[in-house]
CSV table of C-alpha atoms in Angstrom, one decimal:
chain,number,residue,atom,x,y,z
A,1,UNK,CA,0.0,0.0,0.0
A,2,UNK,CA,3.1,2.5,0.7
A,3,UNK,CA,4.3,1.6,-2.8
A,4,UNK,CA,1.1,2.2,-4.2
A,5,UNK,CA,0.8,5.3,-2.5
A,6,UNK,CA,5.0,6.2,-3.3
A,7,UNK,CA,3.9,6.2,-7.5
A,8,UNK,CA,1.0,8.1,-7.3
A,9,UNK,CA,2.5,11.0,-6.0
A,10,UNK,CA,5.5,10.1,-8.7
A,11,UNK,CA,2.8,10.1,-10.7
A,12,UNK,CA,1.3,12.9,-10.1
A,13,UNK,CA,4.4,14.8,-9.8
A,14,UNK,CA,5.5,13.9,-13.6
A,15,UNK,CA,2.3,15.4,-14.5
A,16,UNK,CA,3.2,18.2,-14.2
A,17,UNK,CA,7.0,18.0,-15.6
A,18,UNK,CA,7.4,18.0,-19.3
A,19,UNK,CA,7.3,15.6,-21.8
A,20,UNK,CA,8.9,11.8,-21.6
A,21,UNK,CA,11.9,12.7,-19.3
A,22,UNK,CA,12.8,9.4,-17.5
A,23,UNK,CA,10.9,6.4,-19.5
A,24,UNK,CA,13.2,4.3,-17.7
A,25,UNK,CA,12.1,5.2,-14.7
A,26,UNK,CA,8.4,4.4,-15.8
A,27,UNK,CA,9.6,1.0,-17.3
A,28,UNK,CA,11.1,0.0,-13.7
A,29,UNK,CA,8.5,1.2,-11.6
A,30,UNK,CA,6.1,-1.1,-13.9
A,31,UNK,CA,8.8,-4.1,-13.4
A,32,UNK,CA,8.5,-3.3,-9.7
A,33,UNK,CA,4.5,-3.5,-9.7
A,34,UNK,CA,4.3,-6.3,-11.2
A,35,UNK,CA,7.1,-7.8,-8.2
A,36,UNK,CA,4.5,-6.0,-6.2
A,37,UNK,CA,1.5,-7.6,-7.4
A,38,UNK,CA,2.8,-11.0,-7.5
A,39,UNK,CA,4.1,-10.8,-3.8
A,40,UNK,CA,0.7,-9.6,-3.2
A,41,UNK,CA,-1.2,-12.4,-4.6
A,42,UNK,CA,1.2,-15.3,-2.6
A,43,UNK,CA,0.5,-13.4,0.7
A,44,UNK,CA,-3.0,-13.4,-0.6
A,45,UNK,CA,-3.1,-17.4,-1.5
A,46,UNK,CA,-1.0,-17.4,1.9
A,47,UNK,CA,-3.9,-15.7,4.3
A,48,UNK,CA,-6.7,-17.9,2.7
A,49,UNK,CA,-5.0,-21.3,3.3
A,50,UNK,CA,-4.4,-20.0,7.1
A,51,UNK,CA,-8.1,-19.0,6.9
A,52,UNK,CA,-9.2,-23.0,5.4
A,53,UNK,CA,-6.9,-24.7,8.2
A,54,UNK,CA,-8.6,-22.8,10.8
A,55,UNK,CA,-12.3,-23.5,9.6
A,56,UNK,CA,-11.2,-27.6,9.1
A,57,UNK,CA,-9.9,-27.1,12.5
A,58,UNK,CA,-13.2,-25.2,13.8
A,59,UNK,CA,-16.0,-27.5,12.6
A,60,UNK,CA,-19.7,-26.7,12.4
A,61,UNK,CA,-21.9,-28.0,15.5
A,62,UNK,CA,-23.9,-29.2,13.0
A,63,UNK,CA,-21.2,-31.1,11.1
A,64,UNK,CA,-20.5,-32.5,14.4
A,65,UNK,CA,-24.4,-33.7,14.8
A,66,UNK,CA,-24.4,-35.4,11.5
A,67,UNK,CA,-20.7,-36.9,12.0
A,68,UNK,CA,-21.9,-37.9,15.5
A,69,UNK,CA,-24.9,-40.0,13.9
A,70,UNK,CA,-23.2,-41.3,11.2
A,71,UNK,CA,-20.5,-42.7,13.8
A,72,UNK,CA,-23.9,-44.1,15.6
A,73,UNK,CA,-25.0,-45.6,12.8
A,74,UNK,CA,-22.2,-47.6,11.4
A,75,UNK,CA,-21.3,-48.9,15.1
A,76,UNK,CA,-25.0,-50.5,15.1
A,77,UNK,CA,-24.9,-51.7,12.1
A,78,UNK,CA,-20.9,-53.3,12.8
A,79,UNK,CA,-22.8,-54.4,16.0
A,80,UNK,CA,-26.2,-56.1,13.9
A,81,UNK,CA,-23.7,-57.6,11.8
A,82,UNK,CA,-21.4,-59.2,14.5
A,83,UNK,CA,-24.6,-60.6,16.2
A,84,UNK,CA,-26.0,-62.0,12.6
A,85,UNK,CA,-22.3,-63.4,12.5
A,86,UNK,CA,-22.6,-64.4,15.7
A,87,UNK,CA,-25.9,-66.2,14.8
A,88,UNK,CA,-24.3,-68.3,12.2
A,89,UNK,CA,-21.8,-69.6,13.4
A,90,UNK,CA,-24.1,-70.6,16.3
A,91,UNK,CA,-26.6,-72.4,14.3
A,92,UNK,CA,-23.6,-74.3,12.1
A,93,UNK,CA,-22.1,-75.3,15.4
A,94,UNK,CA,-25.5,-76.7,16.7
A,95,UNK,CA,-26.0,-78.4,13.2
A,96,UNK,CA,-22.2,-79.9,13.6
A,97,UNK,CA,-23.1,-81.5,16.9
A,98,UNK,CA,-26.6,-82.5,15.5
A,99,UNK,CA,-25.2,-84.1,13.1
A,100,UNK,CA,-22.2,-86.0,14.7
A,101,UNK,CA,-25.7,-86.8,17.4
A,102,UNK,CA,-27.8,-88.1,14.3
A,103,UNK,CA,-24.6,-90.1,13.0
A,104,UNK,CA,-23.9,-91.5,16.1
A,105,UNK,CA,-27.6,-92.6,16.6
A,106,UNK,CA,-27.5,-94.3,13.0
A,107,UNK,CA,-24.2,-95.6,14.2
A,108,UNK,CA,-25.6,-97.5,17.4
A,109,UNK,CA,-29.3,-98.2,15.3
A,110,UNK,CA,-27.4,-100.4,12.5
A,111,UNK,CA,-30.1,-103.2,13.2
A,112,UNK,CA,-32.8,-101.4,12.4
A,113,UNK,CA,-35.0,-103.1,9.5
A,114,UNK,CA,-35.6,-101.9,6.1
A,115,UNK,CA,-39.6,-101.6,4.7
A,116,UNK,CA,-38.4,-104.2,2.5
A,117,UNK,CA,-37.3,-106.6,5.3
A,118,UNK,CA,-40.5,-105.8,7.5
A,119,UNK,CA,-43.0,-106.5,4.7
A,120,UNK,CA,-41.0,-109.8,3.6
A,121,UNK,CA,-41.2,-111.1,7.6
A,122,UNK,CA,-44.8,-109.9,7.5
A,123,UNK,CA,-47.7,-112.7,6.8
A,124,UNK,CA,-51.2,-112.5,7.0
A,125,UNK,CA,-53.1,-110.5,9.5
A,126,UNK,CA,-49.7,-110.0,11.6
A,127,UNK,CA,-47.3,-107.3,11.0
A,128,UNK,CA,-43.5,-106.9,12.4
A,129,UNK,CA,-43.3,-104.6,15.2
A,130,UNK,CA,-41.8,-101.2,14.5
A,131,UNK,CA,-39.1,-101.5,17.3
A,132,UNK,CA,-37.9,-105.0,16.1
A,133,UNK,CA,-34.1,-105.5,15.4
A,134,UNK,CA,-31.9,-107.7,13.7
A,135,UNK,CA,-30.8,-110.1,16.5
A,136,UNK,CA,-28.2,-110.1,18.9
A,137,UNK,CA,-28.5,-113.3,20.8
A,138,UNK,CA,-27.1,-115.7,17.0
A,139,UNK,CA,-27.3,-118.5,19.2
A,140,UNK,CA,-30.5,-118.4,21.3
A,141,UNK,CA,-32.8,-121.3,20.7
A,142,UNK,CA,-36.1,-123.3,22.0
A,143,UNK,CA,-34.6,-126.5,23.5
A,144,UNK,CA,-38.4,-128.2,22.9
A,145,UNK,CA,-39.3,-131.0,25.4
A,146,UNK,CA,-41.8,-133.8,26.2
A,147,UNK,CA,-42.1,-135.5,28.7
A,148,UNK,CA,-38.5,-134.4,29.9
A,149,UNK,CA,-37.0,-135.2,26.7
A,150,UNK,CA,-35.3,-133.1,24.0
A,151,UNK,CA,-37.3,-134.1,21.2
A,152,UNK,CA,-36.7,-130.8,18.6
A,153,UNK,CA,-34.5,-127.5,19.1
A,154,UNK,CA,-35.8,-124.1,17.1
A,155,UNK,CA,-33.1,-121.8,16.5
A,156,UNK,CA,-34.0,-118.1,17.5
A,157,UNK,CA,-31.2,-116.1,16.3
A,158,UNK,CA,-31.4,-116.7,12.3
A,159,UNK,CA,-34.4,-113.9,11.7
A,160,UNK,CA,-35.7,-110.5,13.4
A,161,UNK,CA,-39.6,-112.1,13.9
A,162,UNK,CA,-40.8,-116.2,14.0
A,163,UNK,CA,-44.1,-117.0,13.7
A,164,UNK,CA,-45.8,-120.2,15.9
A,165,UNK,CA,-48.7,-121.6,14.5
A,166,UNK,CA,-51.0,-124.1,12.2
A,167,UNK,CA,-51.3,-122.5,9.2
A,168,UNK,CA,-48.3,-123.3,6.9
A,169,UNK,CA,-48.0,-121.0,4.4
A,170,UNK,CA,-48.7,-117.9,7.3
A,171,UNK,CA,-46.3,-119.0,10.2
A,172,UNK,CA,-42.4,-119.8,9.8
A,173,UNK,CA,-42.9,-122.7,12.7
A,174,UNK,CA,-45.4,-125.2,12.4
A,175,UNK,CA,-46.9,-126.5,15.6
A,176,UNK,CA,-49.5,-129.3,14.8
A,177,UNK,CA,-52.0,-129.5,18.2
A,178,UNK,CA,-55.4,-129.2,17.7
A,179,UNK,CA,-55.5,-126.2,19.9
A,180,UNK,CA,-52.8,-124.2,18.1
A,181,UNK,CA,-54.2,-121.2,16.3
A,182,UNK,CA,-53.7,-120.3,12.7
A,183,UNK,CA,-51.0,-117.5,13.8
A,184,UNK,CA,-50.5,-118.5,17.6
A,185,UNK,CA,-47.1,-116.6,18.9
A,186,UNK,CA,-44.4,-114.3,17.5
A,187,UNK,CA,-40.6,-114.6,18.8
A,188,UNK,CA,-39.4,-110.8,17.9
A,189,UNK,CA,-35.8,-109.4,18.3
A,190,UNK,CA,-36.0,-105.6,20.2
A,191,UNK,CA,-33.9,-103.2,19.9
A,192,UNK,CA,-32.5,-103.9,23.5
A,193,UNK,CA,-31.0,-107.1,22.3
A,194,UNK,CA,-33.7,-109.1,24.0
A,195,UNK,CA,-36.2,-111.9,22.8
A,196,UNK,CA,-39.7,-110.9,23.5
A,197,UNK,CA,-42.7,-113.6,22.9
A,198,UNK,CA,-45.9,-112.3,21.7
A,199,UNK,CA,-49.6,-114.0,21.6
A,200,UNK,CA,-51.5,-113.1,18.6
A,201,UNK,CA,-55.0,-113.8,20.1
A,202,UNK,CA,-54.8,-116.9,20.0
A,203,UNK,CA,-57.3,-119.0,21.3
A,204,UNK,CA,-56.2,-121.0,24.0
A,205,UNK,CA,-53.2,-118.6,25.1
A,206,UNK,CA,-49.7,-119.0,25.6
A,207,UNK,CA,-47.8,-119.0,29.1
A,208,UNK,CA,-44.3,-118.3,30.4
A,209,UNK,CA,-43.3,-120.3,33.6
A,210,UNK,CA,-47.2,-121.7,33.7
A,211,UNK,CA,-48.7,-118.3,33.9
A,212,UNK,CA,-51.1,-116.8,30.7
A,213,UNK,CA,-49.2,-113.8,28.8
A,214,UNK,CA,-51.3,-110.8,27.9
A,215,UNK,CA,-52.8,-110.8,23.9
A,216,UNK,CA,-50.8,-108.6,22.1
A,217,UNK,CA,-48.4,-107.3,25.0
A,218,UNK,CA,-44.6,-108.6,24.5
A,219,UNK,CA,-43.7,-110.2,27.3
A,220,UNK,CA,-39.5,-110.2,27.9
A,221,UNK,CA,-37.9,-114.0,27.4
A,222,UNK,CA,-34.8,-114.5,29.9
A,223,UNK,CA,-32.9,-117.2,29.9
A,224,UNK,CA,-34.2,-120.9,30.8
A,225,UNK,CA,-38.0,-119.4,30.3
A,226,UNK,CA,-40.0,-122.1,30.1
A,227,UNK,CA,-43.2,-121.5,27.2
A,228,UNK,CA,-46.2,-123.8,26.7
A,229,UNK,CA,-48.9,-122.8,23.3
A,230,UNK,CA,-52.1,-123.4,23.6
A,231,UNK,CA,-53.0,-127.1,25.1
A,232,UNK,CA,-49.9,-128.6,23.5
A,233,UNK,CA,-47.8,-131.3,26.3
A,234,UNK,CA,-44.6,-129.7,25.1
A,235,UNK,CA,-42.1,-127.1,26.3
A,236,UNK,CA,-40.4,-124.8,24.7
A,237,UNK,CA,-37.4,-123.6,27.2
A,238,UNK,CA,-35.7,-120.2,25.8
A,239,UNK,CA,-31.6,-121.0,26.0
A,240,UNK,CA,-29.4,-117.3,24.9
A,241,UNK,CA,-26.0,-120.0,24.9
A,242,UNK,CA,-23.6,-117.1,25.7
A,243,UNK,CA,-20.4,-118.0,26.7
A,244,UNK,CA,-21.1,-116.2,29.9
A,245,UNK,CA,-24.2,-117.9,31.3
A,246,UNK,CA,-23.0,-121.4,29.5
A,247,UNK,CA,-24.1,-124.5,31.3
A,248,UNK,CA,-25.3,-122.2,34.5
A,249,UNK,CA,-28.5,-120.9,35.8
A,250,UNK,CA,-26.7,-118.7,38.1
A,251,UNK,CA,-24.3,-117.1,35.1
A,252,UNK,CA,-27.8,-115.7,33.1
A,253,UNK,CA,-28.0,-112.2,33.6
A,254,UNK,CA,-31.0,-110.2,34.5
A,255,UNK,CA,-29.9,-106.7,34.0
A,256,UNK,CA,-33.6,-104.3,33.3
A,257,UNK,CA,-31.4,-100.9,33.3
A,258,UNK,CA,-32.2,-100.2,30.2
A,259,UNK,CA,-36.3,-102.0,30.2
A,260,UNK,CA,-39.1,-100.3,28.3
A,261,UNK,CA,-42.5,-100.6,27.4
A,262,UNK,CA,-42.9,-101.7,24.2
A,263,UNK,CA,-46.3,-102.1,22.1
A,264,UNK,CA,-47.9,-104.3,19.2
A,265,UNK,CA,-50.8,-104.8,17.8
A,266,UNK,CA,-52.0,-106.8,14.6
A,267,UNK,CA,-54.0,-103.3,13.2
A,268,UNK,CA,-50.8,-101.3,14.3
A,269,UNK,CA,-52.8,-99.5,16.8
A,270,UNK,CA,-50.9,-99.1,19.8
A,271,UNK,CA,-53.0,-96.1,21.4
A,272,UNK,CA,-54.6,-97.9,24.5
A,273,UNK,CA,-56.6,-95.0,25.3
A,274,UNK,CA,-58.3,-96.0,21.6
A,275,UNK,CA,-59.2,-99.7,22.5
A,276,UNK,CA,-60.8,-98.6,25.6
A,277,UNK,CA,-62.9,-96.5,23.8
A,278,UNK,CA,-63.6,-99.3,20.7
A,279,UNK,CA,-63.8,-101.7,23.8
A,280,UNK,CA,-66.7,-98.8,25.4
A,281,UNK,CA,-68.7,-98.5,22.0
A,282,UNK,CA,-68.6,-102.4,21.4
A,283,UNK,CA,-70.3,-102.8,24.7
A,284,UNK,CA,-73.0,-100.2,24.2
A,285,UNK,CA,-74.0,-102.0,21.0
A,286,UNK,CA,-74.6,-105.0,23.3
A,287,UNK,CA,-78.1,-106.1,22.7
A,288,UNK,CA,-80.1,-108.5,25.5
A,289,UNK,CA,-83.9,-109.6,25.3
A,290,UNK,CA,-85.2,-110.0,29.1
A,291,UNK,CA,-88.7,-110.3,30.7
A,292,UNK,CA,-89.4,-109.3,34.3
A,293,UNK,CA,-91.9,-109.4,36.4
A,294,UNK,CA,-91.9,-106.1,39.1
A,295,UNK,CA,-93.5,-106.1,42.2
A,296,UNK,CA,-94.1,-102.3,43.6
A,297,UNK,CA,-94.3,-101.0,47.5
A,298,UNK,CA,-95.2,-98.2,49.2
A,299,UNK,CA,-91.4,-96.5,48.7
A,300,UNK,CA,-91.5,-97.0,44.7
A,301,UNK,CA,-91.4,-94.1,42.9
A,302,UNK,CA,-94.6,-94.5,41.7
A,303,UNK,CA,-96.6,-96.7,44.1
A,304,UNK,CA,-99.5,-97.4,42.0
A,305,UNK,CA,-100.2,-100.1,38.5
A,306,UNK,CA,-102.7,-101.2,36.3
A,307,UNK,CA,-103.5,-103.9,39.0
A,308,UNK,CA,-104.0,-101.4,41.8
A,309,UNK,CA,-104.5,-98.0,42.4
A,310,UNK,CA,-102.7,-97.5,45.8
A,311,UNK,CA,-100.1,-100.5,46.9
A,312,UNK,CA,-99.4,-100.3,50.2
A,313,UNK,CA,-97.4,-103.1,51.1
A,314,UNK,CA,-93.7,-102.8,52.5
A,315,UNK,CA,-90.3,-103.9,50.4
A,316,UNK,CA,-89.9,-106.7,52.7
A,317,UNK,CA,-93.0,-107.9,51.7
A,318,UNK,CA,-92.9,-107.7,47.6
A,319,UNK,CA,-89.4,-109.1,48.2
A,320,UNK,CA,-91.1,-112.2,49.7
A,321,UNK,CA,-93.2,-111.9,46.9
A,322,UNK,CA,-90.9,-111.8,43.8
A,323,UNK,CA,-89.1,-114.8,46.1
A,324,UNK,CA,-92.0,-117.0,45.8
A,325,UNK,CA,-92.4,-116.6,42.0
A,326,UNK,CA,-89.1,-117.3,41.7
A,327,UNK,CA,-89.3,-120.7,43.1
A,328,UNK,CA,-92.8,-121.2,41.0
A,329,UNK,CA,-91.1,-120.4,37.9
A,330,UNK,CA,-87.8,-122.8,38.6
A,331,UNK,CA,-90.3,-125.8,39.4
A,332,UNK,CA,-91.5,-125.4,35.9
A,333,UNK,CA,-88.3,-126.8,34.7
A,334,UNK,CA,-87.3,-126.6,30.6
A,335,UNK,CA,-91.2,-124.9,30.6
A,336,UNK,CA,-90.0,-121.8,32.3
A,337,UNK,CA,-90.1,-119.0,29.9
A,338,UNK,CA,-93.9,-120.1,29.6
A,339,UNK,CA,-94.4,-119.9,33.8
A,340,UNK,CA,-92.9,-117.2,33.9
A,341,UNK,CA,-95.0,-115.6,31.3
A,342,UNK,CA,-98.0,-116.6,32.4
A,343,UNK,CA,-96.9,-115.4,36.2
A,344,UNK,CA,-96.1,-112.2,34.8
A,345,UNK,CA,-99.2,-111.4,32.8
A,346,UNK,CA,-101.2,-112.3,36.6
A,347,UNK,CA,-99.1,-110.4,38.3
A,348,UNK,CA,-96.5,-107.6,37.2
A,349,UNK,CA,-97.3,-104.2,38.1
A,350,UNK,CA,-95.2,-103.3,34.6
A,351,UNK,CA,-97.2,-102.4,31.5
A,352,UNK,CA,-95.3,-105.0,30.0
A,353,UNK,CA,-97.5,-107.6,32.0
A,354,UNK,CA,-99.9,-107.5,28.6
A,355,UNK,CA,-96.7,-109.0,26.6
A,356,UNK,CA,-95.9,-111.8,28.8
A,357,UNK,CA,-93.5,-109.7,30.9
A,358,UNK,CA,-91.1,-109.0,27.2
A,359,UNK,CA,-89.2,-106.2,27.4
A,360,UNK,CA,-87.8,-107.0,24.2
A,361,UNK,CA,-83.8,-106.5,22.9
A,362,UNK,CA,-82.3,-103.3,24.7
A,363,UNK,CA,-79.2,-101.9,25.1
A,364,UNK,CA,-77.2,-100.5,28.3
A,365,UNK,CA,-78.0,-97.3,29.2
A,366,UNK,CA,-81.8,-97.8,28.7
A,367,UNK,CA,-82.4,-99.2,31.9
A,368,UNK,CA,-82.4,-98.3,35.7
A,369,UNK,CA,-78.2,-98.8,36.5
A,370,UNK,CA,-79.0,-102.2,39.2
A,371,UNK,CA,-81.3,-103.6,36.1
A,372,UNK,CA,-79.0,-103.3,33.2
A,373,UNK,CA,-76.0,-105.1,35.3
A,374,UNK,CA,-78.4,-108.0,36.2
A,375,UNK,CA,-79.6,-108.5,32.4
A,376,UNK,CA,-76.0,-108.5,31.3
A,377,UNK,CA,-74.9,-110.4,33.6
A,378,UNK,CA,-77.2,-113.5,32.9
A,379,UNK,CA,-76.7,-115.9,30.4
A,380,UNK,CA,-79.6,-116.8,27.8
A,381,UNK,CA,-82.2,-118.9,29.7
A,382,UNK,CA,-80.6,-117.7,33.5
A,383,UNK,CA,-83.1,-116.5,36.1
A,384,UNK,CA,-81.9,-113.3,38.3
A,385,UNK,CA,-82.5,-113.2,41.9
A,386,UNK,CA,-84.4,-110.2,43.1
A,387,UNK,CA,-83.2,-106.9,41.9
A,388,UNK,CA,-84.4,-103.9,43.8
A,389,UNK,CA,-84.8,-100.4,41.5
A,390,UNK,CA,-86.8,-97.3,42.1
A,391,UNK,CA,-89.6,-98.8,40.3
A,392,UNK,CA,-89.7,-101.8,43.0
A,393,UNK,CA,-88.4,-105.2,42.7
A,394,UNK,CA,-87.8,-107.6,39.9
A,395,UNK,CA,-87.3,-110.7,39.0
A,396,UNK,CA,-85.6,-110.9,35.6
A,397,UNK,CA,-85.3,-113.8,32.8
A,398,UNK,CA,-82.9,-113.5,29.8
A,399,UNK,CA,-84.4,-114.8,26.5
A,400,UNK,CA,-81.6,-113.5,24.0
């Protein structure tokens, strides 16, 4: 600025001298502004870049704010993305150790049976159980007996599921008694290792050590077991032949660490809770035909008939009563269901005294609770002793 100020009073002072005096001067005093000007501008360019360092260094509160968010922002999403990492490598361990579980279970379960193999073993109405195995015990047998002689020996070991019974082409061991049923046992192989003997409804049973074995429950063979089907004289006596227990009682081992219930059933219906329910609805379709003959008293519910008005007389009494009939009607002998009638016509305060005492076919639940268990209890052509319902007491005779 002093320069600047220095040539225009130069300036001004060669105004007013004459002509072009000192153009030397003028041409180094133009050289010199020019030095001047570009010292200038670098203090200029100089200034400014102080001025940019200082407003980088003094940020905006606002910049801050959005800087501050930002910084937010990318730590939760570092943070969602090293819990979904997290997650990963969580779920590929647990399918690791599921898997190595899995291979280990299809590692121990190598005796489970193929659909193939099950359908093959399968004959008839019976089907192989779902938890049978490919045995275990290769040398088990049935040392079969009569009359304390080893007469036969079945081998037990060579297949998952054998099949006692009559029938040849549906049973893999023929047994030829009169009482043997069709498909009368099943020997199955569990996944335990043990033999367990199953009765397929057969008709005269089958019995371990003398005693009758549940229908369609496996019942556990141990060593030395001895098994008897249907009414035949022999005895099959289940023999495991491991080394350990060879040639002594004492050495057969009777370890149930490891026991569990295990179901069959011929229509693969192993819900019991069903059966009892089947088992319900089969005995409500029971049907029975009875005739009674009812004496009132005084205490029946309604103590009045076609025969008389008002009764009057005590329980005791019709008790006495219904007893006396009874004994009429069992004189009669193979002509009872006609006494009986007749008696009942005379003298049943029922409505049902105009048909002979018939109640005709009825089903439980129909009756007072005492009455239907009497007429279900009787067999066809059985006289009841004196049963004692609200109505008064009977006398009841089953005709179908």
């Amino acid at each position: 600025r002093r320069r600047r100020r220095r040539r225009k009073k130069k300036q001004s002072g060669k105004k007013t001298k004459a002509g072009s005096g000192n153009s030397s001067d003028d041409n180094d005093d133009e050289e010199s502004d020019h030095d001047d000007g570009k010292g200038d501008s670098h203090a200029a360019d100089s200034v400014t870049e102080k001025n940019d360092e200082k407003t980088k260094g003094q940020e905006s509160p606002s910049s801050k704010i959005g800087k501050k968010k930002s910084s937010e922002e990318e730590a939760q999403e570092g943070g969602s993305k090293s819990e979904e990492k997290a997650k990963d490598d969580n779920q590929k361990q647990l399918k690791k150790k599921k898997g190595v579980q899995f291979a280990e279970e299809e590692d121990e379960d190598t005796n489970r049976l193929t659909e193939q193999t099950i359908k093959f073993l399968s004959k008839g109405k019976y089907r192989v159980p779902k938890w049978a195995r490919l045995p275990t015990h290769r040398r088990a047998i049935f040392e079969v007996r009569k009359a304390d002689e080893v007469v036969d020996v079945v081998p037990l070991g060579n297949s998952p599921s054998i099949i006692f019974g009559r029938q040849k082409d549906l049973v893999d061991v023929q047994l030829a008694h009169p009482s043997i049923s069709r498909q009368h046992a099943a020997v199955v192989h569990d996944k335990h290792g043990r033999i367990q003997l199953i009765d397929l409804k057969s008709g005269h049973g089958v019995r371990v050590n003398r005693k009758r074995i549940k229908p369609n429950y496996p019942k556990r063979l141990r060593e030395f077991d001895v098994v008897t089907f249907g009414g035949s004289s022999r005895s099959y006596e289940c023999q495991y032949r491991s080394s350990e227990g060879k040639g002594s009682r004492s050495g057969a081992k009777d370890d149930d660490s490891d026991d569990e219930s295990l179901h069959f059933s011929n229509d693969d219906d192993d819900d019991e809770e069903l059966r009892r329910k089947r088992k319900q609805q089969r005995r409500e379709k029971e049907k029975v035909r009875c005739s009674h003959l009812l004496v009132k008293h005084r205490d029946s519910r309604r103590p009045s008939s076609w025969r008389q008005q008002k009764i009057t007389i005590s329980e005791e009494e019709a008790v006495e009563k219904v007893m006396e009939f009874r004994g009429r009607i069992l004189k009669s002998g193979y002509k009872m269901a006609e006494a009986f009638a007749e008696l009942a016509t005379k003298y049943s305060d029922c409505s049902s005294a105009r048909a002979g005492g018939d109640l005709g076919f009825f089903t439980r639940k129909k009756m007072q609770k005492p009455f239907e268990d009497a007429s279900f209890a009787l067999q066809i052509g059985e006289l009841s002793q004196a049963v004692r319902t609200e109505s008064g007491v009977h006398i009841i005779l089953r005709t179908g």
